[in-house]
CSV table of C-alpha atoms and ligand atoms in Angstrom, one decimal:
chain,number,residue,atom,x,y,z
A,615,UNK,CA,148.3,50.1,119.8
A,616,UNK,CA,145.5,50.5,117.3
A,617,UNK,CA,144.6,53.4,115.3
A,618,UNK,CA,141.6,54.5,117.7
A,619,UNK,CA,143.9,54.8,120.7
A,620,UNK,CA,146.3,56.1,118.6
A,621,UNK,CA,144.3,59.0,117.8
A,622,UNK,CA,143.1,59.8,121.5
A,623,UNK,CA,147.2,59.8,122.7
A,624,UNK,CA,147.4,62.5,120.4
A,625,UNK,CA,144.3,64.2,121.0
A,626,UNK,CA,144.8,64.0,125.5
A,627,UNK,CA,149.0,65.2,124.1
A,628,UNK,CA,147.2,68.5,122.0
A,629,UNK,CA,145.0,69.0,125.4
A,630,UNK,CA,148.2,68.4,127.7
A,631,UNK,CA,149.9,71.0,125.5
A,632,UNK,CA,147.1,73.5,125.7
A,633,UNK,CA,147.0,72.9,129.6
A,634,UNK,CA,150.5,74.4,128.8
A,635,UNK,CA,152.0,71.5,131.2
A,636,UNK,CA,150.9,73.1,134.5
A,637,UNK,CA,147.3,71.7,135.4
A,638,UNK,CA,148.2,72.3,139.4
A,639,UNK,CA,144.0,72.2,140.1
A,640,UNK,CA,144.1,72.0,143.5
A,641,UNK,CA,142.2,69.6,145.6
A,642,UNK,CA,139.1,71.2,147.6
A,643,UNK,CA,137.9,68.4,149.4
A,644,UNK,CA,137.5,64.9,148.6
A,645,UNK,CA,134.6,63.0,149.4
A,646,UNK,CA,136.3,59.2,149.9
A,647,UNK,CA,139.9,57.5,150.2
A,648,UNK,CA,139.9,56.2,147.1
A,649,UNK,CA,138.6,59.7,145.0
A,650,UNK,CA,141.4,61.5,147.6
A,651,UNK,CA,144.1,59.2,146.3
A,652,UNK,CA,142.3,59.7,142.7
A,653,UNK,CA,142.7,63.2,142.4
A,654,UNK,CA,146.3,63.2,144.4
A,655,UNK,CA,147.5,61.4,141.4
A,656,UNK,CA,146.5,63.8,139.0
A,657,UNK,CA,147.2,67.1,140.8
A,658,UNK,CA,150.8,66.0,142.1
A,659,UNK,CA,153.7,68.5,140.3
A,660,UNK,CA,156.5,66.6,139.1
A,661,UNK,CA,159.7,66.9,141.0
A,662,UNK,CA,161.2,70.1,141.8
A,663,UNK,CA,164.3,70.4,138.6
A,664,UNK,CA,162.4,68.4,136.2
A,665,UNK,CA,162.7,69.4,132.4
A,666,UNK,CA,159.7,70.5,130.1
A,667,UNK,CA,160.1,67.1,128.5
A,668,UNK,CA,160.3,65.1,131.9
A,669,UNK,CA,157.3,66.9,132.8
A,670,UNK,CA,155.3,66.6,129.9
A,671,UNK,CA,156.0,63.1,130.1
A,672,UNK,CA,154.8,62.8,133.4
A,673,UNK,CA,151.7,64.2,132.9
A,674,UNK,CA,151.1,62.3,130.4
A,675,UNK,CA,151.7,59.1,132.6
A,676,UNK,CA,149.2,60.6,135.8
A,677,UNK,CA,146.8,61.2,133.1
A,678,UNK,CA,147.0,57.7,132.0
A,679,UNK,CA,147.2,56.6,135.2
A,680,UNK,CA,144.0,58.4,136.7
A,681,UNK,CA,141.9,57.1,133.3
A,682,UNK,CA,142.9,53.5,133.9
A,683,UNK,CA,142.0,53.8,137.6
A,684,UNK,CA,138.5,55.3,136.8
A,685,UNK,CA,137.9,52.6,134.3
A,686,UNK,CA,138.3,50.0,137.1
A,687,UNK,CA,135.3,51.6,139.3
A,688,UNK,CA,132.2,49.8,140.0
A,689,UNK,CA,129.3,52.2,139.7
A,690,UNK,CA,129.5,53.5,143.5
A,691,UNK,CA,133.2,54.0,143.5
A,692,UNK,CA,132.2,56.1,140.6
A,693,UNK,CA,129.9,58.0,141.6
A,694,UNK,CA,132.1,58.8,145.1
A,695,UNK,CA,135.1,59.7,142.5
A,696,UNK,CA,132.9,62.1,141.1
A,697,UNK,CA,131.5,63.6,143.5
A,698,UNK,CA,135.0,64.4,144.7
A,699,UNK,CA,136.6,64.8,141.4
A,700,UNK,CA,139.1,67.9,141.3
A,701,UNK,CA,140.5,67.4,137.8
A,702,UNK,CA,139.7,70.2,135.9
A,703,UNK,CA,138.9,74.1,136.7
A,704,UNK,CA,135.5,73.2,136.7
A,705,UNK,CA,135.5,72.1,140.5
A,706,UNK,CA,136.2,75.5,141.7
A,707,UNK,CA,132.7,77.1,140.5
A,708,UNK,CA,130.6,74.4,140.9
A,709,UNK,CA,128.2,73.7,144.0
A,710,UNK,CA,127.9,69.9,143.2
A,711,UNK,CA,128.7,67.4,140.6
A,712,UNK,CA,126.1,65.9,138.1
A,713,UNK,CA,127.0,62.7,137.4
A,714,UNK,CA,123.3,61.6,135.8
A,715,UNK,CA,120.2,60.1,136.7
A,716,UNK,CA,118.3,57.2,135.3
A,717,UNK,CA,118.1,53.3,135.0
A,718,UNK,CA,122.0,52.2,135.4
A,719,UNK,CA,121.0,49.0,132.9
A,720,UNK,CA,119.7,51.1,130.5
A,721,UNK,CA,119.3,50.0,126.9
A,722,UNK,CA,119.2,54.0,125.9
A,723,UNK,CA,121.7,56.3,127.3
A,724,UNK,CA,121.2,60.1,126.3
A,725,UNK,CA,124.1,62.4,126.8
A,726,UNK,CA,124.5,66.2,126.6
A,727,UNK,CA,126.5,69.0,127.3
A,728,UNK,CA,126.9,69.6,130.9
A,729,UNK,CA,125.0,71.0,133.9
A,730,UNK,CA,123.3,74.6,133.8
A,731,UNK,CA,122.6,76.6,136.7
A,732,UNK,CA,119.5,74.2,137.8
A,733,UNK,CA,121.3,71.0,137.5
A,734,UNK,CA,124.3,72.6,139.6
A,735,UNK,CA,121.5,73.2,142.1
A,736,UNK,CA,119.9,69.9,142.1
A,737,UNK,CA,122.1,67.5,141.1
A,738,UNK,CA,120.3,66.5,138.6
A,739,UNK,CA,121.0,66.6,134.6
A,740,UNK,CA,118.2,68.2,132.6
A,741,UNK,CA,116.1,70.0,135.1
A,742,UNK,CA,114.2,73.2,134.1
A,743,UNK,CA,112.5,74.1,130.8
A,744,UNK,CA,115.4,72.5,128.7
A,745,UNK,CA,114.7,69.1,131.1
A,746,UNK,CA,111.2,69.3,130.2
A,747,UNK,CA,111.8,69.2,126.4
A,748,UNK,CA,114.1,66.5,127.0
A,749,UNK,CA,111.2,64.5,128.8
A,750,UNK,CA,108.7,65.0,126.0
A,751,UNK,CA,111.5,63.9,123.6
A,752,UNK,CA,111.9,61.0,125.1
A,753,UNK,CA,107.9,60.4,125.5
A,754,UNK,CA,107.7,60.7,121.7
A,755,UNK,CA,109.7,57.2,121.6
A,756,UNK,CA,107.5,56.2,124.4
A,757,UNK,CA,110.6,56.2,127.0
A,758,UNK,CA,110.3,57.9,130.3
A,759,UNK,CA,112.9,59.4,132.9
A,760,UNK,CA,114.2,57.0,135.1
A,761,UNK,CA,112.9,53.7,132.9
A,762,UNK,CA,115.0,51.8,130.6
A,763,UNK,CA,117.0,55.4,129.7
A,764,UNK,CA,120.1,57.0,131.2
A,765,UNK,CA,121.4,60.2,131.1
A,766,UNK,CA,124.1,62.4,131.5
A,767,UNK,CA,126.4,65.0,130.2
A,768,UNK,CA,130.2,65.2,128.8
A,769,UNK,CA,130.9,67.1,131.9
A,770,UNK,CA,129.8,66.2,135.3
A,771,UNK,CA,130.4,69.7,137.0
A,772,UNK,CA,128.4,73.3,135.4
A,773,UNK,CA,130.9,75.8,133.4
A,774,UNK,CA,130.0,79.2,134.6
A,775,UNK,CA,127.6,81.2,132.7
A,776,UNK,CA,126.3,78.0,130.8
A,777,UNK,CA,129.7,78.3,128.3
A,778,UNK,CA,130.5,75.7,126.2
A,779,UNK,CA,133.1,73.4,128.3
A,780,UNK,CA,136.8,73.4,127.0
A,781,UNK,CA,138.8,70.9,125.3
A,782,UNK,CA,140.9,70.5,128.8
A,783,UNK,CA,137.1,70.2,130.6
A,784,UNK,CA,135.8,68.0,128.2
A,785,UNK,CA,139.2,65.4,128.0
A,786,UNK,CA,139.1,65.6,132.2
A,787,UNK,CA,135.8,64.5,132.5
A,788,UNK,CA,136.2,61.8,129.2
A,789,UNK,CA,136.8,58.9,131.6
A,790,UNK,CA,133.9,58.9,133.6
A,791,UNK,CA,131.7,59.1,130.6
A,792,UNK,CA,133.7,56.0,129.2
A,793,UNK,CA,133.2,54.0,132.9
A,794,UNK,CA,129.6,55.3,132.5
A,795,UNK,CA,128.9,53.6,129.3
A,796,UNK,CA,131.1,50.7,129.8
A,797,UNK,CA,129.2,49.8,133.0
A,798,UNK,CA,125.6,50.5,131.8
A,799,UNK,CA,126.4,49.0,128.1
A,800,UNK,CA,123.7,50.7,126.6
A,801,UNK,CA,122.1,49.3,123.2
A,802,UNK,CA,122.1,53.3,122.0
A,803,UNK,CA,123.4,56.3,122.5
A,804,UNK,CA,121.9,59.5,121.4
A,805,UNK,CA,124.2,62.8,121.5
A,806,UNK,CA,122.4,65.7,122.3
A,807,UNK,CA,124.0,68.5,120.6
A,808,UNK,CA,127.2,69.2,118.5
A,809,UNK,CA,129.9,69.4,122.3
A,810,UNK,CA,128.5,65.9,122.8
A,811,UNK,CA,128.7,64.4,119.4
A,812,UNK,CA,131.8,65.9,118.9
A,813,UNK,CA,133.3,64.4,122.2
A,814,UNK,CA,132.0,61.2,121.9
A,815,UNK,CA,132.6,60.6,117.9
A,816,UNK,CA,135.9,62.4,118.3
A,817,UNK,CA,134.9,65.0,115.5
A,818,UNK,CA,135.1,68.2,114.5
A,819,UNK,CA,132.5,67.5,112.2
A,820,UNK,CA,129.0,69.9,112.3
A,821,UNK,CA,125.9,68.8,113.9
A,822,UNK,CA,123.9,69.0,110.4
A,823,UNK,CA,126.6,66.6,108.9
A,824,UNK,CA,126.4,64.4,111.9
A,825,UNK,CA,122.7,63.9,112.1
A,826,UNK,CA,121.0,61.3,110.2
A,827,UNK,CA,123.5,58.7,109.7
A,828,UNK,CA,124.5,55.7,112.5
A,829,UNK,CA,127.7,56.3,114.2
A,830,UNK,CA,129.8,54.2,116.5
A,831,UNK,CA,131.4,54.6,119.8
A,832,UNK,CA,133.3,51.8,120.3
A,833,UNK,CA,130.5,48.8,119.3
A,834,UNK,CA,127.5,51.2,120.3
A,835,UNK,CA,125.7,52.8,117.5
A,836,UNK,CA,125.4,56.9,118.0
A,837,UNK,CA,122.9,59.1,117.1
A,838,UNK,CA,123.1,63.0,117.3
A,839,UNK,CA,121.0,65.4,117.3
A,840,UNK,CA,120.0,68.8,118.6
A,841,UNK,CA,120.5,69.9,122.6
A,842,UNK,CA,117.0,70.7,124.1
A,843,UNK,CA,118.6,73.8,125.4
A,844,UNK,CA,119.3,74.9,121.5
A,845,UNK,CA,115.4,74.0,120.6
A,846,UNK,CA,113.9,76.2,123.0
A,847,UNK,CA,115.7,78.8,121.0
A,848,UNK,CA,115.2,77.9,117.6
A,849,UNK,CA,112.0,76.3,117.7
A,850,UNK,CA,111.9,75.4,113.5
A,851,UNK,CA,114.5,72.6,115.2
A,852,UNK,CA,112.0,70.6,116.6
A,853,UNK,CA,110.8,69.1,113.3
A,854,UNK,CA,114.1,68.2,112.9
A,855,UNK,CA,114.7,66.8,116.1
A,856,UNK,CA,111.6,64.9,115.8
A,857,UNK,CA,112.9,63.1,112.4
A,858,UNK,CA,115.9,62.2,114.1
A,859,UNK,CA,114.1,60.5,117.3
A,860,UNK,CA,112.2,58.5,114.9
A,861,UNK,CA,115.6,57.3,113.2
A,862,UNK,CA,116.8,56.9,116.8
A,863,UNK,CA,113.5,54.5,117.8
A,864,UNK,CA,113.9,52.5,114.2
A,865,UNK,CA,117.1,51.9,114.8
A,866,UNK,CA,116.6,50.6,118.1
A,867,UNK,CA,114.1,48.5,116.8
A,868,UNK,CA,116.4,46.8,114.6
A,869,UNK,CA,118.5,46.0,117.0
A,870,UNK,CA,116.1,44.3,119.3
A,871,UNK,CA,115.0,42.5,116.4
A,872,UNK,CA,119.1,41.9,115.4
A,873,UNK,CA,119.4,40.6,119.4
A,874,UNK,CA,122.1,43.3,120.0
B,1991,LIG,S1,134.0,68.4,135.1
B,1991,LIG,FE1,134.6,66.3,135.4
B,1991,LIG,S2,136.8,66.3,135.4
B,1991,LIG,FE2,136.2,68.4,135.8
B,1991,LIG,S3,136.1,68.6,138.0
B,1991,LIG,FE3,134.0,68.0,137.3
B,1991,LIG,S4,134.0,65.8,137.5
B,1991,LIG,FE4,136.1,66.4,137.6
């Protein structure tokens, strides 16, 4: 097992332990077969008499299980799992799941945090004053919603009063992101704040520390800077935001150039 994997056994074995071995989310309503069956397997207590060690164990094992079955979806099957998805607390306060908008063959995927009260309306990330920043981010590297640019959050489902999501929230949702990225194979992905450079880089690194440099999730190089959300509050940001979407469009340059 390599180091990488290594390192998110243990990190998914620190969330199991803060689940404190009893994530009994119940299922609300499933939207398919396949995302019933899905969530079954990770809601299911173990067997009545089972030890804290059998049952850690087993939850550890559905968790695996449920990752390696969302990282066989095709894009539809994942956007059905999704839209059914139970996994996490999150389900019970949402009014629909977010699971991004954009050009699924992307070469730029952007990510954020998770949905706000507009996108848990809509359906759709980045809507609202924060969504407009976004869109005249992306304009000042000549992209546009919806052409040659993805995006989506950490979390696919809003945590009430637009709190950060948990650890728990964040590991739930980690496998859809992963089936995301590995089915659009974007050339870039910029993190939009320090919940999704953390979560994707696996850090607990600060966003100042993070920004300015090329990172790597897996093979794709990362680049993270501010949440729009965070901008419209601290406006000084934006000069700052701006250096890093010109790092973000030179390094995409280079990479056309490099054919990756
Ligand atoms: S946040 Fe993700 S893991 Fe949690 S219920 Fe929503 S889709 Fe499922």
């Amino acid at each position: 097992m390599s180091a990488k994997s290594d390192a998110r056994r243990a990190r998914r074995e620190l969330v199991l332990n803060e689940l404190g071995l009893t994530p009994l989310w119940r299922i609300r309503e499933a939207n398919a077969p396949e995302a019933a069956q899905l969530n079954q397997a990770c809601t299911e207590i173990p067997a009545v008499g089972a030890g804290p060690a059998e049952i850690h164990t087993a939850h550890v094992d559905q968790w695996e299980d449920r990752r390696a079955k969302i990282l066989r979806m095709g894009w539809e099957g994942l956007q059905t799992s999704v839209a059914g998805c139970v996994a996490c607390p999150l389900c019970e306060s949402r009014s629909r799941t977010v699971f991004g908008v954009g050009d699924p063959n992307a070469d730029w995927l952007c990510v954020g945090e998770g949905p706000g009260a507009q996108e848990d309306a809509t359906g759709e990330p980045f809507v609202g004053l924060a969504g407009q920043l976004l869109d005249n981010m992306l304009a000042a590297i000549d992209l546009k919603r919806g052409r040659n640019v993805f995006i989506t959050n950490i979390v696919k489902c809003r945590p009430p009063g637009n709190r950060e999501p948990t650890p728990v929230e964040a590991q739930s949702c980690e496998p859809y992101l992963a089936r995301q990225i590995e089915l659009i194979r974007p050339r870039l992905i910029i993190a939009l704040g320090k919940i999704a450079g953390s979560n994707l880089l696996n850090t607990s690194a600060s966003l100042a520390s993070l920004r300015g440099k090329v990172h790597k999730y897996l093979d794709i190089p990362v680049i993270v800077t501010y949440h729009p959300a965070y901008l419209l509050r601290n406006l000084p940001g934006k000069a700052m935001v701006w250096e890093d979407l010109c790092f973000a469009r030179s390094t995409m340059n280079q990479l056309l150039q490099s054919g990756h």
